[in-house]
Amino acid sequence: MIKQNKIVIIGAGHVGSHCAQALAMQELCGEIVLTDIDKDKAAAQAEDIVDALVYPGRSVVVRSGNLEECADAAIIIVAVGRPRKPGQTRLDMLEDSIRMIHALTEQLNFIGIGGIVITITNPADIVADYVRRRLKLERNRVFGTGTLLDTARMIRILAKECRVSPCTIQGYVLGEHGDSSMIAFSQVRIGGLDCEAYNVDKEQILEKTRSIGMDIIRGKLSTEFGIAQACAQLCRCIMKDEKRVMPLSVLLDGEYGQRGFHAGVPCLVGQGGAESVIRLSLTPGEKALFDASCKTIWQHRDKALSIVPLKTRWRG
Ligand SMILES: NC(=O)c1ccc[n+]([C@@H]2O[C@H](COP(=O)([O-])OP(=O)(O)OC[C@H]3O[C@@H](n4cnc5c(N)ncnc54)[C@H](O)[C@@H]3O)[C@@H](O)[C@H]2O)c1
């Protein structure tokens, strides 16, 4: 029986621990369990977060536990891995991540899970696809945060450039959570206006959106606050059945002319997880950029297959 109030986070490092803290501070659930191969680290992170909840007065149980805790969790967040090093692309992490994820999903299949799985581990699109296939779950139940963080970065850059609040901007970064990501500028609205009205330098906005992650890594060797808040908002949408549209890395099944692998596209998010994919009208130029990004994902997905052969055949 699924406990609707319980979230398990696998991987209690920079990302996992910050996700736990963001969830707890917003009281988005009643129980948060941190699990890690390093049990002492998971326990210490949980204790540290519990300390932080006293003065704000948040009544959430935060503790460490075993992987078996995933069996009855409403949401499972996969944040295993290690941070990128300066100069490393997300795709450079493919081999290490796939080996970790292969071992992890073997255990999860043994335990059996009934909830929704959100993957954060990089390379995000390939790992989300790999986890979904290994767990043999429906596409609405296993997806990656994909370009959710990239979209936050794009919005804050645009907001600064146009001197408006980020809250007035709607738009999405699509494709790979990585260096081939693209912005659907034709769909961006700034206070209801087309972004042409603000005469922004699109190439510069895209370049900055792509490079912020590495700038942060160069300065502190990890990124954690942004992805934690993005993930917490995603969990909120699911727990509260908010039906917000968010860009997620889901299995494409003909949408945007692509099929059989994960890429970042806008999804309607509610208690069913990624309930449907929103089909934006991209310009021919944007479609070409999206297709090129998909090709990068495709090629690396095939590489992932050669690292650890899957019993299930890759589709597409
Ligand atoms: N998608 C995004 O937007 C985004 C943003 C930031 C980081 N990331 C990715 O998140 C991942 C984690 O980054 P981090 O900075 O937290 O790394 P980290 O090294 O700080 O933490 C990773 C944790 O995973 C644990 N771990 C490894 N294998 C495990 C397993 N099988 N079971 C349980 N725990 C296991 C490690 O012990 C470690 O504590 C990386 O792949 C990173 O690139 C993604």
Tab-separated table of C-alpha atoms and ligand atoms in Angstrom:
chain	number	residue	atom	x	y	z
A	1	MET	CA	0.000	0.000	0.000
A	2	ILE	CA	1.491	3.351	-1.101
A	3	LYS	CA	1.938	6.014	1.582
A	4	GLN	CA	0.837	9.195	-0.235
A	5	ASN	CA	2.778	11.333	2.227
A	6	LYS	CA	6.173	9.645	1.832
A	7	ILE	CA	9.092	10.589	-0.444
A	8	VAL	CA	12.329	8.594	-0.679
A	9	ILE	CA	15.515	10.169	-2.021
A	10	ILE	CA	18.199	7.809	-3.323
A	11	GLY	CA	21.617	9.443	-3.105
A	12	ALA	CA	22.154	11.772	-0.145
A	13	GLY	CA	24.905	13.906	-1.681
A	14	HIS	CA	24.762	17.571	-2.659
A	15	VAL	CA	21.628	17.207	-4.777
A	16	GLY	CA	19.741	14.629	-2.707
A	17	SER	CA	20.256	16.422	0.600
A	18	HIS	CA	19.214	19.802	-0.831
A	19	CYS	CA	16.101	18.211	-2.361
A	20	ALA	CA	15.252	16.803	1.075
A	21	GLN	CA	15.701	20.190	2.700
A	22	ALA	CA	13.641	22.005	0.036
A	23	LEU	CA	10.812	19.469	0.390
A	24	ALA	CA	10.901	19.636	4.185
A	25	MET	CA	10.944	23.444	4.366
A	26	GLN	CA	7.836	23.571	2.203
A	27	GLU	CA	6.160	20.757	4.170
A	28	LEU	CA	5.285	19.073	0.903
A	29	CYS	CA	4.992	15.669	2.531
A	30	GLY	CA	4.957	14.122	5.984
A	31	GLU	CA	7.965	11.825	5.700
A	32	ILE	CA	11.245	12.125	3.796
A	33	VAL	CA	13.677	9.214	3.771
A	34	LEU	CA	17.283	9.659	2.636
A	35	THR	CA	19.056	6.545	1.447
A	36	ASP	CA	22.654	6.185	0.237
A	37	ILE	CA	25.256	3.463	-0.163
A	38	ASP	CA	27.114	5.513	2.426
A	39	LYS	CA	24.662	4.950	5.312
A	40	ASP	CA	26.512	7.216	7.745
A	41	LYS	CA	26.336	10.076	5.254
A	42	ALA	CA	22.572	9.616	4.748
A	43	ALA	CA	22.030	9.571	8.520
A	44	ALA	CA	24.182	12.684	9.015
A	45	GLN	CA	22.382	14.612	6.245
A	46	ALA	CA	19.012	13.716	7.787
A	47	GLU	CA	20.136	14.850	11.253
A	48	ASP	CA	21.431	18.131	9.820
A	49	ILE	CA	18.114	18.809	8.048
A	50	VAL	CA	16.124	17.980	11.203
A	51	ASP	CA	18.162	20.674	13.000
A	52	ALA	CA	17.160	23.160	10.311
A	53	LEU	CA	13.432	22.527	10.802
A	54	VAL	CA	13.233	23.531	14.467
A	55	TYR	CA	13.151	27.346	14.282
A	56	PRO	CA	11.030	27.598	11.109
A	57	GLY	CA	8.689	25.162	12.880
A	58	ARG	CA	8.280	22.584	10.117
A	59	SER	CA	6.674	19.332	11.199
A	60	VAL	CA	8.090	16.827	8.731
A	61	VAL	CA	9.818	13.560	9.611
A	62	VAL	CA	13.253	13.470	7.932
A	63	ARG	CA	15.316	10.331	8.488
A	64	SER	CA	17.650	7.880	6.772
A	65	GLY	CA	16.624	4.391	5.763
A	66	ASN	CA	17.276	1.424	3.506
A	67	LEU	CA	16.424	1.113	-0.169
A	68	GLU	CA	13.484	-1.128	0.839
A	69	GLU	CA	11.745	2.094	1.924
A	70	CYS	CA	11.054	2.707	-1.783
A	71	ALA	CA	8.389	-0.011	-1.829
A	72	ASP	CA	5.621	2.155	-0.334
A	73	ALA	CA	6.845	5.662	-1.271
A	74	ALA	CA	4.583	7.941	-3.325
A	75	ILE	CA	7.638	9.518	-4.998
A	76	ILE	CA	11.186	8.219	-5.388
A	77	ILE	CA	13.872	10.709	-6.375
A	78	VAL	CA	17.040	9.280	-7.956
A	79	ALA	CA	20.012	11.558	-7.206
A	80	VAL	CA	22.905	9.088	-7.180
A	81	GLY	CA	26.159	9.858	-8.952
A	82	ARG	CA	28.825	12.427	-8.387
A	83	PRO	CA	29.144	16.094	-9.342
A	84	ARG	CA	30.615	17.098	-12.703
A	85	LYS	CA	34.209	18.259	-12.635
A	86	PRO	CA	35.182	21.601	-14.201
A	87	GLY	CA	35.394	21.068	-17.980
A	88	GLN	CA	33.323	17.865	-17.941
A	89	THR	CA	30.098	17.683	-19.941
A	90	ARG	CA	27.076	15.810	-18.570
A	91	LEU	CA	27.545	13.277	-21.350
A	92	ASP	CA	31.072	12.573	-20.047
A	93	MET	CA	29.381	11.072	-16.966
A	94	LEU	CA	27.436	8.510	-18.959
A	95	GLU	CA	29.551	5.432	-18.244
A	96	ASP	CA	29.818	5.927	-14.467
A	97	SER	CA	26.157	6.841	-14.122
A	98	ILE	CA	24.854	3.928	-16.182
A	99	ARG	CA	26.864	1.424	-14.150
A	100	MET	CA	25.490	2.900	-10.894
A	101	ILE	CA	21.957	3.014	-12.241
A	102	HIS	CA	22.147	-0.540	-13.555
A	103	ALA	CA	22.990	-1.866	-10.102
A	104	LEU	CA	20.415	0.360	-8.426
A	105	THR	CA	17.529	-0.613	-10.713
A	106	GLU	CA	18.337	-4.288	-10.205
A	107	GLN	CA	17.681	-3.785	-6.487
A	108	LEU	CA	14.585	-1.649	-7.093
A	109	ASN	CA	13.098	-4.344	-9.309
A	110	PHE	CA	13.667	-6.848	-6.522
A	111	ILE	CA	12.022	-4.550	-3.962
A	112	GLY	CA	9.126	-3.580	-6.247
A	113	ILE	CA	7.914	0.002	-6.352
A	114	GLY	CA	4.428	1.429	-6.713
A	115	GLY	CA	5.089	5.174	-6.779
A	116	ILE	CA	6.382	7.743	-9.256
A	117	VAL	CA	10.118	7.885	-10.043
A	118	ILE	CA	11.863	11.201	-10.753
A	119	THR	CA	15.447	10.972	-11.984
A	120	ILE	CA	17.996	13.770	-11.606
A	121	THR	CA	21.264	11.887	-12.236
A	122	ASN	CA	23.184	13.029	-15.340
A	123	PRO	CA	23.190	12.594	-18.261
A	124	ALA	CA	19.570	13.263	-17.376
A	125	ASP	CA	17.706	12.180	-20.518
A	126	ILE	CA	19.647	8.973	-20.982
A	127	VAL	CA	19.440	8.012	-17.312
A	128	ALA	CA	15.659	8.683	-17.200
A	129	ASP	CA	15.156	6.441	-20.235
A	130	TYR	CA	17.408	3.749	-18.786
A	131	VAL	CA	15.615	3.739	-15.426
A	132	ARG	CA	12.154	3.574	-17.049
A	133	ARG	CA	13.140	0.637	-19.222
A	134	ARG	CA	14.824	-1.229	-16.392
A	135	LEU	CA	11.830	-0.761	-14.075
A	136	LYS	CA	9.384	-1.516	-16.915
A	137	LEU	CA	6.982	1.207	-15.789
A	138	GLU	CA	4.624	3.430	-17.781
A	139	ARG	CA	6.028	6.672	-19.169
A	140	ASN	CA	3.961	8.897	-16.879
A	141	ARG	CA	5.575	7.223	-13.826
A	142	VAL	CA	9.287	7.485	-14.689
A	143	PHE	CA	10.744	10.721	-16.025
A	144	GLY	CA	13.708	13.011	-15.527
A	145	THR	CA	13.861	16.634	-14.396
A	146	GLY	CA	15.404	17.206	-17.851
A	147	THR	CA	15.325	20.874	-18.851
A	148	LEU	CA	13.393	22.014	-15.760
A	149	LEU	CA	16.512	23.645	-14.290
A	150	ASP	CA	17.631	24.992	-17.692
A	151	THR	CA	14.196	26.614	-18.047
A	152	ALA	CA	14.581	28.320	-14.645
A	153	ARG	CA	17.957	29.615	-15.799
A	154	MET	CA	16.544	30.885	-19.102
A	155	ILE	CA	13.713	32.656	-17.270
A	156	ARG	CA	15.980	34.412	-14.781
A	157	ILE	CA	18.375	35.545	-17.532
A	158	LEU	CA	15.493	36.891	-19.638
A	159	ALA	CA	13.956	38.564	-16.569
A	160	LYS	CA	17.188	40.425	-15.865
A	161	GLU	CA	17.647	41.380	-19.519
A	162	CYS	CA	14.058	42.656	-19.899
A	163	ARG	CA	13.859	44.130	-16.363
A	164	VAL	CA	10.713	42.231	-15.430
A	165	SER	CA	9.889	39.746	-12.690
A	166	PRO	CA	10.677	36.090	-13.544
A	167	CYS	CA	7.030	35.389	-12.614
A	168	THR	CA	5.840	37.241	-15.727
A	169	ILE	CA	7.802	34.994	-18.080
A	170	GLN	CA	6.561	31.760	-19.570
A	171	GLY	CA	8.660	29.617	-21.867
A	172	TYR	CA	10.659	26.418	-22.119
A	173	VAL	CA	14.101	25.062	-22.793
A	174	LEU	CA	13.644	21.834	-24.754
A	175	GLY	CA	15.663	18.802	-25.828
A	176	GLU	CA	18.750	17.559	-23.990
A	177	HIS	CA	19.559	18.681	-20.449
A	178	GLY	CA	22.986	19.522	-21.791
A	179	ASP	CA	24.983	21.451	-24.336
A	180	SER	CA	22.573	20.791	-27.243
A	181	SER	CA	19.497	22.159	-25.431
A	182	MET	CA	17.443	24.769	-27.338
A	183	ILE	CA	14.979	27.502	-26.457
A	184	ALA	CA	11.573	27.660	-28.157
A	185	PHE	CA	11.717	31.481	-28.416
A	186	SER	CA	8.577	31.608	-30.583
A	187	GLN	CA	6.648	30.296	-27.556
A	188	VAL	CA	8.185	32.598	-24.935
A	189	ARG	CA	5.783	35.139	-23.455
A	190	ILE	CA	6.958	38.070	-21.345
A	191	GLY	CA	3.982	39.571	-19.611
A	192	GLY	CA	1.853	38.228	-22.440
A	193	LEU	CA	4.053	39.760	-25.161
A	194	ASP	CA	6.120	37.923	-27.700
A	195	CYS	CA	9.819	38.167	-26.801
A	196	GLU	CA	10.410	40.036	-30.092
A	197	ALA	CA	8.842	43.021	-28.305
A	198	TYR	CA	11.892	43.130	-26.008
A	199	ASN	CA	14.524	42.860	-28.733
A	200	VAL	CA	16.615	40.317	-26.799
A	201	ASP	CA	19.813	38.732	-28.087
A	202	LYS	CA	18.581	35.157	-28.459
A	203	GLU	CA	21.965	33.599	-29.096
A	204	GLN	CA	23.408	35.209	-26.000
A	205	ILE	CA	20.442	34.088	-23.868
A	206	LEU	CA	20.858	30.501	-25.077
A	207	GLU	CA	24.623	30.570	-24.541
A	208	LYS	CA	24.234	31.890	-20.973
A	209	THR	CA	21.461	29.395	-20.207
A	210	ARG	CA	23.724	26.543	-21.273
A	211	SER	CA	26.844	27.757	-19.496
A	212	ILE	CA	25.534	28.752	-16.036
A	213	GLY	CA	25.784	25.181	-14.706
A	214	MET	CA	29.487	24.955	-15.522
A	215	ASP	CA	30.115	28.459	-14.129
A	216	ILE	CA	28.635	27.284	-10.804
A	217	ILE	CA	30.665	24.070	-10.865
A	218	ARG	CA	33.876	26.018	-11.500
A	219	GLY	CA	33.133	28.103	-8.418
A	220	LYS	CA	31.931	25.449	-5.932
A	221	LEU	CA	32.311	22.004	-7.589
A	222	SER	CA	28.605	21.130	-7.454
A	223	THR	CA	25.166	22.545	-8.229
A	224	GLU	CA	22.388	21.856	-5.759
A	225	PHE	CA	20.100	24.753	-4.718
A	226	GLY	CA	18.509	25.322	-8.136
A	227	ILE	CA	17.827	21.687	-8.928
A	228	ALA	CA	16.518	21.126	-5.382
A	229	GLN	CA	13.885	23.873	-5.703
A	230	ALA	CA	12.962	22.714	-9.206
A	231	CYS	CA	12.514	19.157	-7.959
A	232	ALA	CA	10.511	20.325	-4.933
A	233	GLN	CA	8.107	22.252	-7.196
A	234	LEU	CA	7.739	19.174	-9.364
A	235	CYS	CA	6.925	17.046	-6.290
A	236	ARG	CA	4.457	19.692	-5.148
A	237	CYS	CA	2.638	19.499	-8.511
A	238	ILE	CA	2.369	15.730	-8.164
A	239	MET	CA	1.387	15.651	-4.472
A	240	LYS	CA	-1.206	18.417	-4.858
A	241	ASP	CA	-2.381	17.368	-8.336
A	242	GLU	CA	-1.748	20.920	-9.533
A	243	LYS	CA	-1.841	20.207	-13.298
A	244	ARG	CA	0.942	22.685	-14.019
A	245	VAL	CA	2.916	22.523	-17.269
A	246	MET	CA	6.608	21.845	-16.684
A	247	PRO	CA	9.387	20.720	-19.017
A	248	LEU	CA	10.369	17.137	-18.147
A	249	SER	CA	12.418	14.420	-19.781
A	250	VAL	CA	9.743	11.916	-20.832
A	251	LEU	CA	9.556	9.114	-23.353
A	252	LEU	CA	8.523	10.622	-26.683
A	253	ASP	CA	5.901	8.617	-28.512
A	254	GLY	CA	5.511	10.511	-31.776
A	255	GLU	CA	5.292	13.974	-30.185
A	256	TYR	CA	7.476	16.516	-32.003
A	257	GLY	CA	8.059	13.860	-34.671
A	258	GLN	CA	10.280	11.806	-32.335
A	259	ARG	CA	9.763	8.414	-30.774
A	260	GLY	CA	11.404	5.895	-28.468
A	261	PHE	CA	13.712	7.935	-26.196
A	262	HIS	CA	13.511	10.657	-23.549
A	263	ALA	CA	13.921	14.393	-24.195
A	264	GLY	CA	12.834	17.580	-22.431
A	265	VAL	CA	9.344	18.686	-23.516
A	266	PRO	CA	6.512	20.471	-21.685
A	267	CYS	CA	4.301	18.053	-19.757
A	268	LEU	CA	1.080	18.404	-17.806
A	269	VAL	CA	1.992	17.370	-14.254
A	270	GLY	CA	-0.452	16.053	-11.677
A	271	GLN	CA	-0.976	13.135	-9.321
A	272	GLY	CA	-0.481	10.741	-12.248
A	273	GLY	CA	3.022	12.161	-12.778
A	274	ALA	CA	3.813	13.354	-16.313
A	275	GLU	CA	0.202	12.968	-17.394
A	276	SER	CA	0.548	14.176	-20.990
A	277	VAL	CA	2.951	15.899	-23.353
A	278	ILE	CA	2.064	19.410	-24.534
A	279	ARG	CA	2.666	19.852	-28.256
A	280	LEU	CA	4.014	23.363	-28.933
A	281	SER	CA	4.034	24.767	-32.476
A	282	LEU	CA	7.747	25.168	-33.132
A	283	THR	CA	9.034	27.173	-36.091
A	284	PRO	CA	10.934	25.121	-38.741
A	285	GLY	CA	14.214	26.529	-37.372
A	286	GLU	CA	13.328	25.544	-33.787
A	287	LYS	CA	12.219	22.104	-34.929
A	288	ALA	CA	15.614	21.600	-36.626
A	289	LEU	CA	17.408	22.557	-33.382
A	290	PHE	CA	15.158	20.246	-31.359
A	291	ASP	CA	15.819	17.387	-33.818
A	292	ALA	CA	19.579	17.976	-33.572
A	293	SER	CA	19.383	17.839	-29.768
A	294	CYS	CA	17.360	14.617	-29.993
A	295	LYS	CA	20.060	13.147	-32.234
A	296	THR	CA	22.672	13.805	-29.543
A	297	ILE	CA	20.487	12.025	-26.983
A	298	TRP	CA	19.889	9.137	-29.397
A	299	GLN	CA	23.543	8.588	-30.116
A	300	HIS	CA	24.488	8.555	-26.437
A	301	ARG	CA	21.583	6.308	-25.561
A	302	ASP	CA	23.075	3.743	-27.934
A	303	LYS	CA	26.403	4.161	-26.160
A	304	ALA	CA	24.646	3.514	-22.835
A	305	LEU	CA	23.312	0.282	-24.282
A	306	SER	CA	26.805	-0.912	-25.105
A	307	ILE	CA	28.032	-0.244	-21.545
A	308	VAL	CA	25.687	-2.612	-19.766
A	309	PRO	CA	23.495	-4.737	-22.051
A	310	LEU	CA	19.837	-4.600	-21.120
A	311	LYS	CA	17.578	-7.596	-21.241
A	312	THR	CA	14.833	-5.423	-22.724
A	313	ARG	CA	15.569	-4.157	-26.242
A	314	TRP	CA	15.894	-0.410	-26.751
A	315	ARG	CA	12.925	0.851	-28.719
A	316	GLY	CA	13.059	3.392	-31.543
B	1	LIG	N1	19.482	17.093	-13.618
B	1	LIG	C1	19.999	18.198	-13.083
B	1	LIG	O1	19.523	19.296	-13.343
B	1	LIG	C2	21.166	18.047	-12.133
B	1	LIG	C3	21.649	19.130	-11.387
B	1	LIG	C4	22.720	18.920	-10.511
B	1	LIG	C5	23.318	17.667	-10.420
B	1	LIG	N2	22.818	16.642	-11.185
B	1	LIG	C6	23.373	15.293	-11.095
B	1	LIG	O2	22.956	14.690	-9.864
B	1	LIG	C7	23.871	13.624	-9.575
B	1	LIG	C8	24.317	13.719	-8.116
B	1	LIG	O3	25.144	14.862	-7.964
B	1	LIG	P1	25.687	15.271	-6.512
B	1	LIG	O4	26.376	16.572	-6.691
B	1	LIG	O5	24.622	15.135	-5.507
B	1	LIG	O6	26.765	14.122	-6.264
B	1	LIG	P2	27.302	13.625	-4.803
B	1	LIG	O7	28.537	12.841	-5.059
B	1	LIG	O8	27.369	14.784	-3.884
B	1	LIG	O9	26.157	12.650	-4.293
B	1	LIG	C9	25.849	11.433	-4.911
B	1	LIG	C10	25.525	10.445	-3.834
B	1	LIG	O10	25.064	9.235	-4.465
B	1	LIG	C11	25.493	8.161	-3.624
B	1	LIG	N3	25.369	6.916	-4.381
B	1	LIG	C12	26.109	6.473	-5.402
B	1	LIG	N4	25.636	5.277	-5.831
B	1	LIG	C13	24.548	4.989	-5.063
B	1	LIG	C14	23.621	3.905	-5.002
B	1	LIG	N5	23.706	2.864	-5.847
B	1	LIG	N6	22.644	3.940	-4.071
B	1	LIG	C15	22.545	4.965	-3.226
B	1	LIG	N7	23.398	6.014	-3.224
B	1	LIG	C16	24.385	6.021	-4.128
B	1	LIG	C17	26.901	8.555	-3.213
B	1	LIG	O11	27.333	7.849	-2.054
B	1	LIG	C18	26.719	10.051	-2.955
B	1	LIG	O12	26.415	10.323	-1.596
B	1	LIG	C19	25.006	13.738	-10.600
B	1	LIG	O13	24.748	12.838	-11.664
B	1	LIG	C20	24.870	15.180	-11.066
B	1	LIG	O14	25.431	15.386	-12.335
B	1	LIG	C21	21.763	16.804	-12.016
